Amino acid sequence: LRLSRGSVWTPLSPSQFLRRQQVLQLYRKILRAIREVPAEADRRYLKDWAREEFRRNKDATEEDAIRMMITQGNMQLQELQRTLRLAKS
């Protein structure tokens, strides 16, 4: 269920439910990766950035746009993970 503009709960369609799960999973993965950033100031900056990006796009409804944002988020996550691996080696 989700709260719509008129403050009425409306059920999510199966595809919306699955998309929402993908977005939440991506958000959690990004926050977990950020925890591994060694410098506290960098961690804070990245956490604020991630929160703001997800917050800014929370009202997106167009399926193609959401899929594109998920793809971009996954690429950014992979880049962060790659950078962290290189920093540890």
mmCIF file of N, CA and C in Angstrom:
data_model
loop_
_atom_site.group_PDB
_atom_site.id
_atom_site.type_symbol
_atom_site.label_atom_id
_atom_site.label_comp_id
_atom_site.label_asym_id
_atom_site.label_seq_id
_atom_site.Cartn_x
_atom_site.Cartn_y
_atom_site.Cartn_z
ATOM 1 N N LEU A 1 0.833 -1.186 0.000
ATOM 2 C CA LEU A 1 0.000 0.000 0.000
ATOM 3 C C LEU A 1 0.872 1.242 0.000
ATOM 4 N N ARG A 2 0.332 2.292 -0.544
ATOM 5 C CA ARG A 2 1.057 3.563 -0.539
ATOM 6 C C ARG A 2 0.059 4.691 -0.336
ATOM 7 N N LEU A 3 0.562 5.782 0.173
ATOM 8 C CA LEU A 3 -0.272 6.951 0.413
ATOM 9 C C LEU A 3 -0.273 7.794 -0.852
ATOM 10 N N SER A 4 -1.446 8.029 -1.402
ATOM 11 C CA SER A 4 -1.529 8.858 -2.606
ATOM 12 C C SER A 4 -1.775 10.306 -2.215
ATOM 13 N N ARG A 5 -1.849 11.185 -3.176
ATOM 14 C CA ARG A 5 -1.989 12.621 -2.927
ATOM 15 C C ARG A 5 -3.199 12.961 -2.064
ATOM 16 N N GLY A 6 -4.282 12.239 -2.198
ATOM 17 C CA GLY A 6 -5.485 12.520 -1.434
ATOM 18 C C GLY A 6 -5.488 11.858 -0.066
ATOM 19 N N SER A 7 -4.340 11.406 0.413
ATOM 20 C CA SER A 7 -4.204 10.734 1.711
ATOM 21 C C SER A 7 -5.061 9.475 1.787
ATOM 22 N N VAL A 8 -5.204 8.792 0.681
ATOM 23 C CA VAL A 8 -5.931 7.533 0.640
ATOM 24 C C VAL A 8 -4.935 6.431 0.304
ATOM 25 N N TRP A 9 -5.004 5.344 1.043
ATOM 26 C CA TRP A 9 -4.100 4.227 0.771
ATOM 27 C C TRP A 9 -4.569 3.497 -0.474
ATOM 28 N N THR A 10 -3.653 3.318 -1.417
ATOM 29 C CA THR A 10 -3.979 2.583 -2.629
ATOM 30 C C THR A 10 -3.018 1.404 -2.741
ATOM 31 N N PRO A 11 -3.520 0.256 -3.161
ATOM 32 C CA PRO A 11 -2.634 -0.912 -3.269
ATOM 33 C C PRO A 11 -1.657 -0.757 -4.440
ATOM 34 N N LEU A 12 -0.467 -1.303 -4.262
ATOM 35 C CA LEU A 12 0.522 -1.307 -5.339
ATOM 36 C C LEU A 12 0.220 -2.466 -6.276
ATOM 37 N N SER A 13 0.461 -2.263 -7.554
ATOM 38 C CA SER A 13 0.346 -3.371 -8.505
ATOM 39 C C SER A 13 1.534 -4.301 -8.259
ATOM 40 N N PRO A 14 1.472 -5.533 -8.737
ATOM 41 C CA PRO A 14 2.616 -6.438 -8.544
ATOM 42 C C PRO A 14 3.928 -5.868 -9.102
ATOM 43 N N SER A 15 3.879 -5.214 -10.258
ATOM 44 C CA SER A 15 5.115 -4.660 -10.824
ATOM 45 C C SER A 15 5.621 -3.485 -9.988
ATOM 46 N N GLN A 16 4.701 -2.671 -9.456
ATOM 47 C CA GLN A 16 5.113 -1.561 -8.590
ATOM 48 C C GLN A 16 5.723 -2.100 -7.298
ATOM 49 N N PHE A 17 5.139 -3.161 -6.762
ATOM 50 C CA PHE A 17 5.659 -3.770 -5.543
ATOM 51 C C PHE A 17 7.079 -4.283 -5.774
ATOM 52 N N LEU A 18 7.288 -4.991 -6.893
ATOM 53 C CA LEU A 18 8.618 -5.523 -7.194
ATOM 54 C C LEU A 18 9.621 -4.395 -7.428
ATOM 55 N N ARG A 19 9.207 -3.359 -8.124
ATOM 56 C CA ARG A 19 10.094 -2.216 -8.377
ATOM 57 C C ARG A 19 10.476 -1.553 -7.065
ATOM 58 N N ARG A 20 9.501 -1.398 -6.169
ATOM 59 C CA ARG A 20 9.756 -0.793 -4.858
ATOM 60 C C ARG A 20 10.772 -1.631 -4.082
ATOM 61 N N GLN A 21 10.637 -2.960 -4.156
ATOM 62 C CA GLN A 21 11.583 -3.838 -3.478
ATOM 63 C C GLN A 21 12.985 -3.666 -4.052
ATOM 64 N N GLN A 22 13.088 -3.509 -5.377
ATOM 65 C CA GLN A 22 14.385 -3.293 -6.015
ATOM 66 C C GLN A 22 15.015 -1.991 -5.533
ATOM 67 N N VAL A 23 14.218 -0.952 -5.444
ATOM 68 C CA VAL A 23 14.725 0.353 -5.014
ATOM 69 C C VAL A 23 15.216 0.279 -3.573
ATOM 70 N N LEU A 24 14.412 -0.331 -2.693
ATOM 71 C CA LEU A 24 14.816 -0.454 -1.292
ATOM 72 C C LEU A 24 16.080 -1.294 -1.146
ATOM 73 N N GLN A 25 16.176 -2.369 -1.918
ATOM 74 C CA GLN A 25 17.358 -3.226 -1.869
ATOM 75 C C GLN A 25 18.598 -2.449 -2.323
ATOM 76 N N LEU A 26 18.462 -1.672 -3.378
ATOM 77 C CA LEU A 26 19.575 -0.858 -3.866
ATOM 78 C C LEU A 26 19.996 0.158 -2.808
ATOM 79 N N TYR A 27 19.032 0.819 -2.195
ATOM 80 C CA TYR A 27 19.319 1.820 -1.153
ATOM 81 C C TYR A 27 20.097 1.178 0.000
ATOM 82 N N ARG A 28 19.650 0.023 0.446
ATOM 83 C CA ARG A 28 20.341 -0.671 1.546
ATOM 84 C C ARG A 28 21.762 -1.069 1.147
ATOM 85 N N LYS A 29 21.932 -1.567 -0.072
ATOM 86 C CA LYS A 29 23.273 -1.955 -0.537
ATOM 87 C C LYS A 29 24.206 -0.749 -0.583
ATOM 88 N N ILE A 30 23.691 0.374 -1.054
ATOM 89 C CA ILE A 30 24.503 1.590 -1.128
ATOM 90 C C ILE A 30 24.916 2.025 0.276
ATOM 91 N N LEU A 31 23.971 2.032 1.216
ATOM 92 C CA LEU A 31 24.307 2.432 2.586
ATOM 93 C C LEU A 31 25.305 1.473 3.215
ATOM 94 N N ARG A 32 25.186 0.170 2.944
ATOM 95 C CA ARG A 32 26.158 -0.802 3.469
ATOM 96 C C ARG A 32 27.550 -0.550 2.896
ATOM 97 N N ALA A 33 27.616 -0.260 1.613
ATOM 98 C CA ALA A 33 28.913 0.016 0.985
ATOM 99 C C ALA A 33 29.520 1.291 1.565
ATOM 100 N N ILE A 34 28.703 2.292 1.798
ATOM 101 C CA ILE A 34 29.197 3.561 2.340
ATOM 102 C C ILE A 34 29.806 3.359 3.723
ATOM 103 N N ARG A 35 29.273 2.424 4.490
ATOM 104 C CA ARG A 35 29.823 2.144 5.830
ATOM 105 C C ARG A 35 31.290 1.733 5.777
ATOM 106 N N GLU A 36 31.726 1.224 4.643
ATOM 107 C CA GLU A 36 33.112 0.767 4.505
ATOM 108 C C GLU A 36 34.075 1.878 4.104
ATOM 109 N N VAL A 37 33.568 3.057 3.811
ATOM 110 C CA VAL A 37 34.425 4.195 3.454
ATOM 111 C C VAL A 37 35.207 4.594 4.703
ATOM 112 N N PRO A 38 36.540 4.645 4.617
ATOM 113 C CA PRO A 38 37.345 4.868 5.823
ATOM 114 C C PRO A 38 37.199 6.257 6.463
ATOM 115 N N ALA A 39 37.114 7.298 5.677
ATOM 116 C CA ALA A 39 37.079 8.661 6.231
ATOM 117 C C ALA A 39 35.654 9.041 6.622
ATOM 118 N N GLU A 40 35.496 9.475 7.861
ATOM 119 C CA GLU A 40 34.170 9.818 8.370
ATOM 120 C C GLU A 40 33.500 10.922 7.556
ATOM 121 N N ALA A 41 34.258 11.940 7.181
ATOM 122 C CA ALA A 41 33.683 13.049 6.410
ATOM 123 C C ALA A 41 33.172 12.549 5.054
ATOM 124 N N ASP A 42 33.909 11.656 4.424
ATOM 125 C CA ASP A 42 33.483 11.084 3.143
ATOM 126 C C ASP A 42 32.233 10.230 3.326
ATOM 127 N N ARG A 43 32.221 9.435 4.411
ATOM 128 C CA ARG A 43 31.037 8.616 4.697
ATOM 129 C C ARG A 43 29.813 9.494 4.862
ATOM 130 N N ARG A 44 29.934 10.571 5.617
ATOM 131 C CA ARG A 44 28.811 11.474 5.869
ATOM 132 C C ARG A 44 28.339 12.105 4.557
ATOM 133 N N TYR A 45 29.298 12.563 3.751
ATOM 134 C CA TYR A 45 28.956 13.182 2.466
ATOM 135 C C TYR A 45 28.197 12.189 1.574
ATOM 136 N N LEU A 46 28.718 10.967 1.455
ATOM 137 C CA LEU A 46 28.092 9.966 0.587
ATOM 138 C C LEU A 46 26.714 9.549 1.109
ATOM 139 N N LYS A 47 26.586 9.433 2.415
ATOM 140 C CA LYS A 47 25.291 9.065 2.996
ATOM 141 C C LYS A 47 24.261 10.161 2.721
ATOM 142 N N ASP A 48 24.666 11.422 2.911
ATOM 143 C CA ASP A 48 23.765 12.546 2.622
ATOM 144 C C ASP A 48 23.393 12.580 1.141
ATOM 145 N N TRP A 49 24.386 12.331 0.284
ATOM 146 C CA TRP A 49 24.148 12.312 -1.154
ATOM 147 C C TRP A 49 23.140 11.221 -1.516
ATOM 148 N N ALA A 50 23.339 10.010 -0.990
ATOM 149 C CA ALA A 50 22.436 8.896 -1.299
ATOM 150 C C ALA A 50 21.025 9.200 -0.826
ATOM 151 N N ARG A 51 20.896 9.667 0.397
ATOM 152 C CA ARG A 51 19.567 9.993 0.926
ATOM 153 C C ARG A 51 18.866 11.027 0.060
ATOM 154 N N GLU A 52 19.603 12.069 -0.315
ATOM 155 C CA GLU A 52 19.010 13.138 -1.117
ATOM 156 C C GLU A 52 18.590 12.635 -2.501
ATOM 157 N N GLU A 53 19.423 11.812 -3.131
ATOM 158 C CA GLU A 53 19.070 11.273 -4.449
ATOM 159 C C GLU A 53 17.787 10.449 -4.389
ATOM 160 N N PHE A 54 17.698 9.568 -3.399
ATOM 161 C CA PHE A 54 16.504 8.734 -3.283
ATOM 162 C C PHE A 54 15.294 9.589 -2.916
ATOM 163 N N ARG A 55 15.491 10.543 -2.030
ATOM 164 C CA ARG A 55 14.380 11.422 -1.619
ATOM 165 C C ARG A 55 13.886 12.254 -2.802
ATOM 166 N N ARG A 56 14.835 12.753 -3.588
ATOM 167 C CA ARG A 56 14.486 13.605 -4.725
ATOM 168 C C ARG A 56 13.652 12.852 -5.772
ATOM 169 N N ASN A 57 13.883 11.558 -5.882
ATOM 170 C CA ASN A 57 13.206 10.763 -6.909
ATOM 171 C C ASN A 57 12.084 9.892 -6.364
ATOM 172 N N LYS A 58 11.692 10.090 -5.115
ATOM 173 C CA LYS A 58 10.709 9.205 -4.491
ATOM 174 C C LYS A 58 9.328 9.251 -5.137
ATOM 175 N N ASP A 59 9.005 10.336 -5.801
ATOM 176 C CA ASP A 59 7.680 10.452 -6.411
ATOM 177 C C ASP A 59 7.644 10.022 -7.876
ATOM 178 N N ALA A 60 8.746 9.493 -8.375
ATOM 179 C CA ALA A 60 8.791 9.040 -9.765
ATOM 180 C C ALA A 60 7.792 7.896 -9.954
ATOM 181 N N THR A 61 7.075 7.925 -11.057
ATOM 182 C CA THR A 61 6.073 6.888 -11.317
ATOM 183 C C THR A 61 6.261 6.209 -12.670
ATOM 184 N N GLU A 62 6.977 6.839 -13.572
ATOM 185 C CA GLU A 62 7.160 6.268 -14.910
ATOM 186 C C GLU A 62 8.116 5.078 -14.846
ATOM 187 N N GLU A 63 7.623 3.908 -15.257
ATOM 188 C CA GLU A 63 8.393 2.667 -15.149
ATOM 189 C C GLU A 63 9.767 2.751 -15.821
ATOM 190 N N ASP A 64 9.822 3.303 -17.036
ATOM 191 C CA ASP A 64 11.100 3.387 -17.748
ATOM 192 C C ASP A 64 12.094 4.264 -16.998
ATOM 193 N N ALA A 65 11.627 5.371 -16.456
ATOM 194 C CA ALA A 65 12.507 6.274 -15.702
ATOM 195 C C ALA A 65 13.010 5.592 -14.434
ATOM 196 N N ILE A 66 12.139 4.862 -13.761
ATOM 197 C CA ILE A 66 12.536 4.166 -12.533
ATOM 198 C C ILE A 66 13.562 3.089 -12.850
ATOM 199 N N ARG A 67 13.327 2.332 -13.926
ATOM 200 C CA ARG A 67 14.296 1.298 -14.327
ATOM 201 C C ARG A 67 15.654 1.920 -14.636
ATOM 202 N N MET A 68 15.639 3.061 -15.323
ATOM 203 C CA MET A 68 16.888 3.748 -15.654
ATOM 204 C C MET A 68 17.607 4.202 -14.376
ATOM 205 N N MET A 69 16.853 4.749 -13.425
ATOM 206 C CA MET A 69 17.473 5.201 -12.171
ATOM 207 C C MET A 69 18.054 4.024 -11.385
ATOM 208 N N ILE A 70 17.369 2.880 -11.397
ATOM 209 C CA ILE A 70 17.883 1.690 -10.718
ATOM 210 C C ILE A 70 19.184 1.241 -11.379
ATOM 211 N N THR A 71 19.201 1.248 -12.704
ATOM 212 C CA THR A 71 20.413 0.866 -13.438
ATOM 213 C C THR A 71 21.565 1.811 -13.105
ATOM 214 N N GLN A 72 21.307 3.110 -13.113
ATOM 215 C CA GLN A 72 22.344 4.091 -12.775
ATOM 216 C C GLN A 72 22.819 3.914 -11.338
ATOM 217 N N GLY A 73 21.879 3.665 -10.425
ATOM 218 C CA GLY A 73 22.243 3.449 -9.027
ATOM 219 C C GLY A 73 23.118 2.225 -8.859
ATOM 220 N N ASN A 74 22.803 1.151 -9.577
ATOM 221 C CA ASN A 74 23.624 -0.059 -9.507
ATOM 222 C C ASN A 74 25.028 0.180 -10.062
ATOM 223 N N MET A 75 25.111 0.962 -11.134
ATOM 224 C CA MET A 75 26.439 1.282 -11.691
ATOM 225 C C MET A 75 27.249 2.122 -10.702
ATOM 226 N N GLN A 76 26.604 3.075 -10.040
ATOM 227 C CA GLN A 76 27.301 3.894 -9.043
ATOM 228 C C GLN A 76 27.727 3.047 -7.851
ATOM 229 N N LEU A 77 26.893 2.104 -7.446
ATOM 230 C CA LEU A 77 27.238 1.190 -6.363
ATOM 231 C C LEU A 77 28.456 0.360 -6.751
ATOM 232 N N GLN A 78 28.459 -0.178 -7.956
ATOM 233 C CA GLN A 78 29.601 -0.983 -8.411
ATOM 234 C C GLN A 78 30.880 -0.159 -8.443
ATOM 235 N N GLU A 79 30.775 1.085 -8.866
ATOM 236 C CA GLU A 79 31.948 1.967 -8.897
ATOM 237 C C GLU A 79 32.464 2.228 -7.476
ATOM 238 N N LEU A 80 31.564 2.463 -6.546
ATOM 239 C CA LEU A 80 31.964 2.671 -5.157
ATOM 240 C C LEU A 80 32.635 1.417 -4.607
ATOM 241 N N GLN A 81 32.060 0.258 -4.870
ATOM 242 C CA GLN A 81 32.642 -0.997 -4.391
ATOM 243 C C GLN A 81 34.014 -1.240 -5.011
ATOM 244 N N ARG A 82 34.153 -0.938 -6.289
ATOM 245 C CA ARG A 82 35.433 -1.098 -6.977
ATOM 246 C C ARG A 82 36.481 -0.166 -6.360
ATOM 247 N N THR A 83 36.097 1.068 -6.099
ATOM 248 C CA THR A 83 37.006 2.039 -5.496
ATOM 249 C C THR A 83 37.437 1.588 -4.099
ATOM 250 N N LEU A 84 36.486 1.071 -3.334
ATOM 251 C CA LEU A 84 36.822 0.589 -1.983
ATOM 252 C C LEU A 84 37.773 -0.602 -2.035
ATOM 253 N N ARG A 85 37.563 -1.502 -2.991
ATOM 254 C CA ARG A 85 38.485 -2.661 -3.138
ATOM 255 C C ARG A 85 39.881 -2.181 -3.491
ATOM 256 N N LEU A 86 39.968 -1.218 -4.398
ATOM 257 C CA LEU A 86 41.285 -0.696 -4.786
ATOM 258 C C LEU A 86 41.968 -0.005 -3.611
ATOM 259 N N ALA A 87 41.216 0.708 -2.806
ATOM 260 C CA ALA A 87 41.784 1.411 -1.654
ATOM 261 C C ALA A 87 42.326 0.436 -0.623
ATOM 262 N N LYS A 88 41.723 -0.740 -0.521
ATOM 263 C CA LYS A 88 42.161 -1.732 0.465
ATOM 264 C C LYS A 88 43.391 -2.497 -0.001
ATOM 265 N N SER A 89 43.624 -2.543 -1.301
ATOM 266 C CA SER A 89 44.755 -3.341 -1.809
ATOM 267 C C SER A 89 46.047 -2.565 -1.851
#
